[in-house]
Short mmCIF file of C-alpha atoms in Angstrom, two decimals:
data_model
loop_
_atom_site.label_atom_id
_atom_site.label_comp_id
_atom_site.label_asym_id
_atom_site.label_seq_id
_atom_site.Cartn_x
_atom_site.Cartn_y
_atom_site.Cartn_z
CA MET S 1 -0.69 -6.43 -20.23
CA THR S 2 0.29 -2.94 -19.13
CA ILE S 3 3.85 -1.66 -18.89
CA LEU S 4 3.41 -1.46 -15.13
CA GLN S 5 2.49 -5.15 -14.95
CA LYS S 6 5.56 -6.04 -17.05
CA ASN S 7 7.81 -3.95 -14.80
CA ILE S 8 6.42 -5.45 -11.62
CA ARG S 9 6.96 -8.95 -12.93
CA LYS S 10 10.60 -8.12 -13.69
CA SER S 11 11.09 -6.80 -10.17
CA ALA S 12 9.80 -9.96 -8.50
CA THR S 13 12.45 -11.55 -6.30
CA SER S 14 12.17 -14.88 -8.07
CA GLY S 15 13.30 -13.27 -11.34
CA ALA S 16 10.86 -15.39 -13.33
CA PRO S 17 7.62 -13.91 -14.64
CA SER S 18 4.59 -14.87 -12.57
CA SER S 19 0.99 -13.78 -12.24
CA SER S 20 1.62 -12.80 -8.62
CA PRO S 21 5.03 -11.19 -8.10
CA GLU S 22 6.78 -11.67 -4.78
CA VAL S 23 8.49 -8.72 -3.14
CA SER S 24 10.30 -8.37 0.14
CA PHE S 25 8.75 -6.26 2.87
CA THR S 26 11.67 -3.82 2.59
CA GLU S 27 11.18 -3.53 -1.18
CA LEU S 28 7.46 -2.90 -0.67
CA ARG S 29 8.16 -0.16 1.86
CA SER S 30 10.71 1.57 -0.34
CA ARG S 31 8.58 1.41 -3.51
CA ALA S 32 5.05 1.35 -2.06
CA LYS S 33 3.54 3.68 -4.67
CA PHE S 34 4.83 1.49 -7.51
CA TYR S 35 3.33 -1.67 -6.03
CA PHE S 36 0.02 -0.11 -5.02
CA ASP S 37 -0.31 1.35 -8.51
CA ALA S 38 0.18 -2.18 -9.83
CA VAL S 39 -2.48 -3.52 -7.48
CA GLU S 40 -4.83 -0.77 -8.60
CA ALA S 41 -4.14 -1.85 -12.19
CA GLY S 42 -5.24 -5.40 -11.32
CA THR S 43 -2.04 -7.23 -10.32
CA SER S 44 -1.80 -9.11 -7.01
CA VAL S 45 1.44 -8.73 -5.04
CA ARG S 46 2.76 -11.26 -2.52
CA VAL S 47 4.85 -9.82 0.32
CA LEU S 48 7.72 -11.82 1.82
CA ARG S 49 9.53 -11.43 5.13
CA ASN S 50 12.72 -13.44 5.55
CA GLY S 51 11.82 -15.34 2.39
CA ARG S 52 8.42 -16.47 3.69
CA PRO S 53 5.09 -15.12 2.45
CA ILE S 54 3.31 -12.97 5.04
CA ALA S 55 0.66 -11.17 3.00
CA GLU S 56 -0.91 -10.84 -0.40
CA ILE S 57 -2.18 -7.51 -1.63
CA VAL S 58 -5.05 -8.04 -4.04
CA PRO S 59 -7.14 -5.59 -6.03
CA ILE S 60 -10.71 -4.95 -4.98
CA HIS S 61 -13.07 -5.92 -7.76
CA GLY S 62 -16.27 -4.02 -8.23
CA ALA S 63 -17.32 -0.61 -9.40
CA THR S 64 -17.42 1.15 -6.04
CA PRO S 65 -16.13 0.07 -2.63
CA SER S 66 -18.92 -0.61 -0.13
CA TRP S 67 -17.94 2.33 2.05
CA LYS S 68 -18.41 4.70 -0.91
CA ARG S 69 -21.80 3.40 -2.07
CA ALA S 70 -24.84 5.55 -1.55
CA ILE S 71 -27.27 4.16 0.98
CA THR S 72 -31.01 4.11 0.61
CA PRO S 73 -32.67 5.92 3.50
CA VAL S 74 -35.12 3.84 5.49
CA SER S 75 -38.64 5.17 5.35
CA LEU S 76 -41.49 3.76 7.40
CA ASN S 77 -45.17 4.43 7.16
CA GLY S 78 -46.90 5.57 10.31
CA VAL S 79 -45.77 7.48 13.36
CA ALA S 80 -42.20 8.74 13.56
CA LEU S 81 -40.09 6.81 16.02
CA SER S 82 -39.19 9.95 17.99
CA GLN S 83 -42.88 10.76 18.46
CA GLU S 84 -43.60 7.21 19.60
CA LEU S 85 -40.75 7.36 22.15
CA ILE S 86 -42.02 10.66 23.56
CA ALA S 87 -45.54 9.27 23.87
CA ASP S 88 -44.18 6.12 25.56
CA ARG S 89 -42.18 8.20 28.08
CA ASN S 90 -45.23 10.32 28.87
CA ASP S 91 -47.30 7.17 29.51
CA ALA S 92 -44.65 5.84 31.93
CA VAL S 93 -44.85 8.96 34.14
#
């Protein structure tokens, strides 16, 4: 367990250690970097508003987020699509 995870557990509103600390929305806003660093380190954080849970911030598991992954270009054998469209337009005239 990292020091950050220990600190976030101490700051939970319940006061008791838990695997998912609960923080008020105001606390999250005032110490956002602290909590997002904890999420990045692997700890989930539950957000409360007026004492009721409204959200849970969870870490994304996996090496690379989908929006950062390299894509494989599509390659087709045969005529290029642009050439086929031009030929089709010429036939329609």
